[in-house]
Tab-separated table of C-alpha atoms and ligand atoms in Angstrom:
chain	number	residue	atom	x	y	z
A	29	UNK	CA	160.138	57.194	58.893
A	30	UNK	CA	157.664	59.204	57.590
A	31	UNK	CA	156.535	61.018	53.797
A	32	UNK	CA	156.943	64.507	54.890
A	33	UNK	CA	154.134	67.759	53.406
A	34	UNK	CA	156.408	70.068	50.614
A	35	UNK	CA	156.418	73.608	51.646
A	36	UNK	CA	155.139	75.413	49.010
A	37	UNK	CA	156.198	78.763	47.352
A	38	UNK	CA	154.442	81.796	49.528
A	39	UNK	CA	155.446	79.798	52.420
A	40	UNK	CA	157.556	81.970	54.609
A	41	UNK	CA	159.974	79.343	55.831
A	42	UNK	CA	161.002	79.432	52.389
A	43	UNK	CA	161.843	82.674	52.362
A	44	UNK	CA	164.778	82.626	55.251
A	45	UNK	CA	167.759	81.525	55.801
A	46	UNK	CA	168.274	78.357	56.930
A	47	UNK	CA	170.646	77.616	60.291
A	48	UNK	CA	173.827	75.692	60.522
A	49	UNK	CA	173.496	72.206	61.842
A	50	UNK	CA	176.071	72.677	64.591
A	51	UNK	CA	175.320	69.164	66.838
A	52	UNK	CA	176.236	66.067	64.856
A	53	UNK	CA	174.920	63.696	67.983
A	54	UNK	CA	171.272	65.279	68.018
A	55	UNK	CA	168.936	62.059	67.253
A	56	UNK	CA	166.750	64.675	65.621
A	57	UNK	CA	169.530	64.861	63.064
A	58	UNK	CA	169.141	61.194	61.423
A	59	UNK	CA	165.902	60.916	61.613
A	60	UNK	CA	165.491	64.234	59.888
A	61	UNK	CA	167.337	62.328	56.881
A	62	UNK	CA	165.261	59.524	56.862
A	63	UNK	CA	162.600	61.334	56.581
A	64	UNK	CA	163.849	63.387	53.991
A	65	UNK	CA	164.750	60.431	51.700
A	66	UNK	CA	161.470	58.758	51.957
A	67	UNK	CA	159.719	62.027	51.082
A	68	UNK	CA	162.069	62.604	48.134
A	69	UNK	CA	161.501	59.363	46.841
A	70	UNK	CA	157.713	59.296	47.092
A	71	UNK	CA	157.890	62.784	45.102
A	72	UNK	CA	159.991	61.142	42.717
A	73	UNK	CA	162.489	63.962	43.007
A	74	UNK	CA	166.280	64.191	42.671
A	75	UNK	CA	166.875	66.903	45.464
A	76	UNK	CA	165.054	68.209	48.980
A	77	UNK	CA	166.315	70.613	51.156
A	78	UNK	CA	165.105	70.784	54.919
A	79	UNK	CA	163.113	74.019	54.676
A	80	UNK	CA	160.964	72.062	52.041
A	81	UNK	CA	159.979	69.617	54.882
A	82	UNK	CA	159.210	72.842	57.434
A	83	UNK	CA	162.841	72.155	58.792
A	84	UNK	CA	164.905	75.169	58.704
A	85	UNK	CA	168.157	73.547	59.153
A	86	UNK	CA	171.239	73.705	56.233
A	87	UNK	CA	170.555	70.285	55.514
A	88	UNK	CA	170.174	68.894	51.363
A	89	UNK	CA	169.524	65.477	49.596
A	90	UNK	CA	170.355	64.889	45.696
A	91	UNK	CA	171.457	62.521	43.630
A	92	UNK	CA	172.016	62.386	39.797
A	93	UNK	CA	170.610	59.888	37.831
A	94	UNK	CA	173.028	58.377	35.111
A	95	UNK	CA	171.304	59.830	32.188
A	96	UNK	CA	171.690	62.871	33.242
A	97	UNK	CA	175.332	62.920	33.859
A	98	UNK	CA	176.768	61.379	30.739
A	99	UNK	CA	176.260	57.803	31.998
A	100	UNK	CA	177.981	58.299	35.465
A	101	UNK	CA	175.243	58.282	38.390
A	102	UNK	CA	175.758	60.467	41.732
A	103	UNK	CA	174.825	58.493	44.097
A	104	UNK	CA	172.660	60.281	46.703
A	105	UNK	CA	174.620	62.090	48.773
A	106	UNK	CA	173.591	64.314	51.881
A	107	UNK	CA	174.884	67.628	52.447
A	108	UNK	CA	174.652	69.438	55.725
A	109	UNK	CA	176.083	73.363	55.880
A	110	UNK	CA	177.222	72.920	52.208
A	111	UNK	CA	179.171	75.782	50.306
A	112	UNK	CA	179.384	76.536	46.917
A	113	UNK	CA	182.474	77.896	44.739
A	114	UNK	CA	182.081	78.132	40.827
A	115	UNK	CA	185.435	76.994	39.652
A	116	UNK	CA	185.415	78.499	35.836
A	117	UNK	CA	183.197	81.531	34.654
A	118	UNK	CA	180.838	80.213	33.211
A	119	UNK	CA	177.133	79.775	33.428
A	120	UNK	CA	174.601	77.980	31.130
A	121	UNK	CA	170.738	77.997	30.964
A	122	UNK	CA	168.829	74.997	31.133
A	123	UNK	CA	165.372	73.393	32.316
A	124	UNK	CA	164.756	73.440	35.855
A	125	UNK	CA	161.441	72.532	38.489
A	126	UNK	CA	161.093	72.298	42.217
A	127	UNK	CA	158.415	69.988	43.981
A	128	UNK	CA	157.937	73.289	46.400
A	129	UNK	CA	156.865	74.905	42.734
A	130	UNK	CA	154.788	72.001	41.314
A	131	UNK	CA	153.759	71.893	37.790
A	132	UNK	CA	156.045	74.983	36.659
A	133	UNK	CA	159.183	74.842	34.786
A	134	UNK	CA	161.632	77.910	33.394
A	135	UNK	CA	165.473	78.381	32.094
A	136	UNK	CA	167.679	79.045	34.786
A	137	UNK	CA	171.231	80.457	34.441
A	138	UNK	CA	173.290	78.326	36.479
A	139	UNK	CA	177.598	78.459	37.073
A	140	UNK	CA	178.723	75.180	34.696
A	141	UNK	CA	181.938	73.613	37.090
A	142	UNK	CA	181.718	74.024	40.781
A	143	UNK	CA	183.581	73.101	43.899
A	144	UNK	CA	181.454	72.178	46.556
A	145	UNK	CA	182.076	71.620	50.509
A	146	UNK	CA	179.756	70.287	53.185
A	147	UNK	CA	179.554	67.626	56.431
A	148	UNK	CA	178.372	64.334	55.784
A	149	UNK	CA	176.338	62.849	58.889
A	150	UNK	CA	179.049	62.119	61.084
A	151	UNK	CA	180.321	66.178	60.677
A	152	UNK	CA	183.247	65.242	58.447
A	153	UNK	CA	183.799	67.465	56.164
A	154	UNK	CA	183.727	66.608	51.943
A	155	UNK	CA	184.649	68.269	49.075
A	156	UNK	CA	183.580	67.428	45.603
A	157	UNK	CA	183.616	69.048	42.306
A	158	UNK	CA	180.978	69.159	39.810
A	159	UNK	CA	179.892	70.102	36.011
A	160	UNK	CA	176.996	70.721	34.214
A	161	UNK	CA	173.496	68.737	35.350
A	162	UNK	CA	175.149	67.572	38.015
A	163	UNK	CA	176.643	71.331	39.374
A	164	UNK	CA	173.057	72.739	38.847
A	165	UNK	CA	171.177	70.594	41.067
A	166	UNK	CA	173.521	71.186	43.498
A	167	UNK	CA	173.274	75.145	42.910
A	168	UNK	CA	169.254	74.613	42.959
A	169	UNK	CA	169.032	72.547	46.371
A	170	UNK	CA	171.532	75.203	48.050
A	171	UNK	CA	169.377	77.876	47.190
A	172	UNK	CA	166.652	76.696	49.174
A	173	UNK	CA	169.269	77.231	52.042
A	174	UNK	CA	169.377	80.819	51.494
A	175	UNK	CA	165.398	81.551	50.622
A	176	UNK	CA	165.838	81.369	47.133
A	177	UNK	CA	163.348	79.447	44.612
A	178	UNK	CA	164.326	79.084	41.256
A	179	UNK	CA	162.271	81.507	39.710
A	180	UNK	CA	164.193	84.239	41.425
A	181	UNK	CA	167.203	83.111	39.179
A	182	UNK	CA	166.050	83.622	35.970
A	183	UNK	CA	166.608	86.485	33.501
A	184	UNK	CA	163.878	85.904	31.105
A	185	UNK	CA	160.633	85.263	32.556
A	186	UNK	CA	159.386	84.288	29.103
A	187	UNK	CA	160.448	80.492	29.312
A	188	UNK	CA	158.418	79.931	32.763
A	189	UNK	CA	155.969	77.358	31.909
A	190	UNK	CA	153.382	74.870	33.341
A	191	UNK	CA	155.157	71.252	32.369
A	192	UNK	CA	152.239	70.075	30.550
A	193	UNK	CA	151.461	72.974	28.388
A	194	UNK	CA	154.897	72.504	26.981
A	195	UNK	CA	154.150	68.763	26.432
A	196	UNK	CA	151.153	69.088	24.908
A	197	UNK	CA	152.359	71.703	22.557
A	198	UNK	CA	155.410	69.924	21.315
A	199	UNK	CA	152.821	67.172	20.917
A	200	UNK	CA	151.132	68.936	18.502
A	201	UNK	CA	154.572	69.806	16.406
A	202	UNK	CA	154.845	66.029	16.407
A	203	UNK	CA	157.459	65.788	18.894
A	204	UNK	CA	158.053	64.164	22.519
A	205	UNK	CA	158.589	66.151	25.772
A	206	UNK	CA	159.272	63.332	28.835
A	207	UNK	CA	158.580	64.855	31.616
A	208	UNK	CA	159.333	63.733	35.090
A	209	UNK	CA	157.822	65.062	38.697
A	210	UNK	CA	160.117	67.525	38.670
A	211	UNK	CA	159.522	68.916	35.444
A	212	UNK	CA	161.273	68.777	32.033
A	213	UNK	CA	164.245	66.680	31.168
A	214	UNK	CA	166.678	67.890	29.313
A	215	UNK	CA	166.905	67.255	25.435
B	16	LIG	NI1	163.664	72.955	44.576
């Protein structure tokens, strides 16, 4: 196993579109994951996609801690080839970072209830639904899958933001802004 270098934004393998993982028996395959989850966890982050890692394979890691998701944790979960359906019409704007755009954070419009579909390791296929926190971060790590950053998604470029600018200001209002590697949590 091994902590992985982030691909940063500029870099062009962030840019394309990643390929479908099409041979479930390929050692390269697992080890790819472990490598994954060790760099996610070192970066303290709560999603990865391959191309982040210089892999540009359809391959995503999240999970969703409990406090994010009204108590109920997501355990992580691994996604290869997902696809995304938004289930209602919805969307919602909220806080979002990327550890392939460190330090920056914005409001992202995001579809609130989603079906999703992928493979799990062994090429069986999994469906899941999802709402709210939990939806987004799977909308945010699929992007990466299709040479999208978050940035790209917003509609007002006003709320993009270095992380610690926005701490240090609501500091100065008297209030606290907990930030986390990947930027700004939630109210
Ligand atoms: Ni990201």
């Amino acid at each position: 196993m091994a902590v992985l270098p982030l691909s940063r934004m500029g870099a062009e393998i962030l840019k394309k579109r990643a390929l479908e993982v099409t041979d479930f028996a390929d050692p390269a395959l697992p080890a790819l994951v472990h490598d994954m989850v060790e760099t996610m966890d070192a970066a303290h982050g709560v999603g990865l996609a391959a191309p982040q890692v210089g892999v540009s394979q359809r391959v995503v890691l999240f999970y969703v801690p409990a406090q994010r998701n009204g108590g109920a944790e997501v355990p992580l979960t691994l996604m290869i080839n997902p696809v995304i359906e938004p289930t209602g019409p919805d969307q919602a704007e909220d806080w979002e970072a990327c550890l392939s755009v460190p330090g920056l954070t914005g409001r992202v419009p995001r579809w609130t209830a989603i079906r999703y579909t992928f493979q799990d390791i062994k090429g069986q296929t999994q469906v899941r639904e999802a709402k709210d926190f939990h939806a987004r971060v799977v909308q945010h790590e699929c992007d990466h899958l299709d040479g999208v950053l978050y940035p790209m998604r917003m509609t007002d470029m006003a709320s993009l933001a270095f992380g610690d600018v926005l701490q240090a200001e609501a500091k100065a209002r008297g209030q606290v802004l907990e930030l986390d590697e990947e930027g700004v949590l939630p109210e």
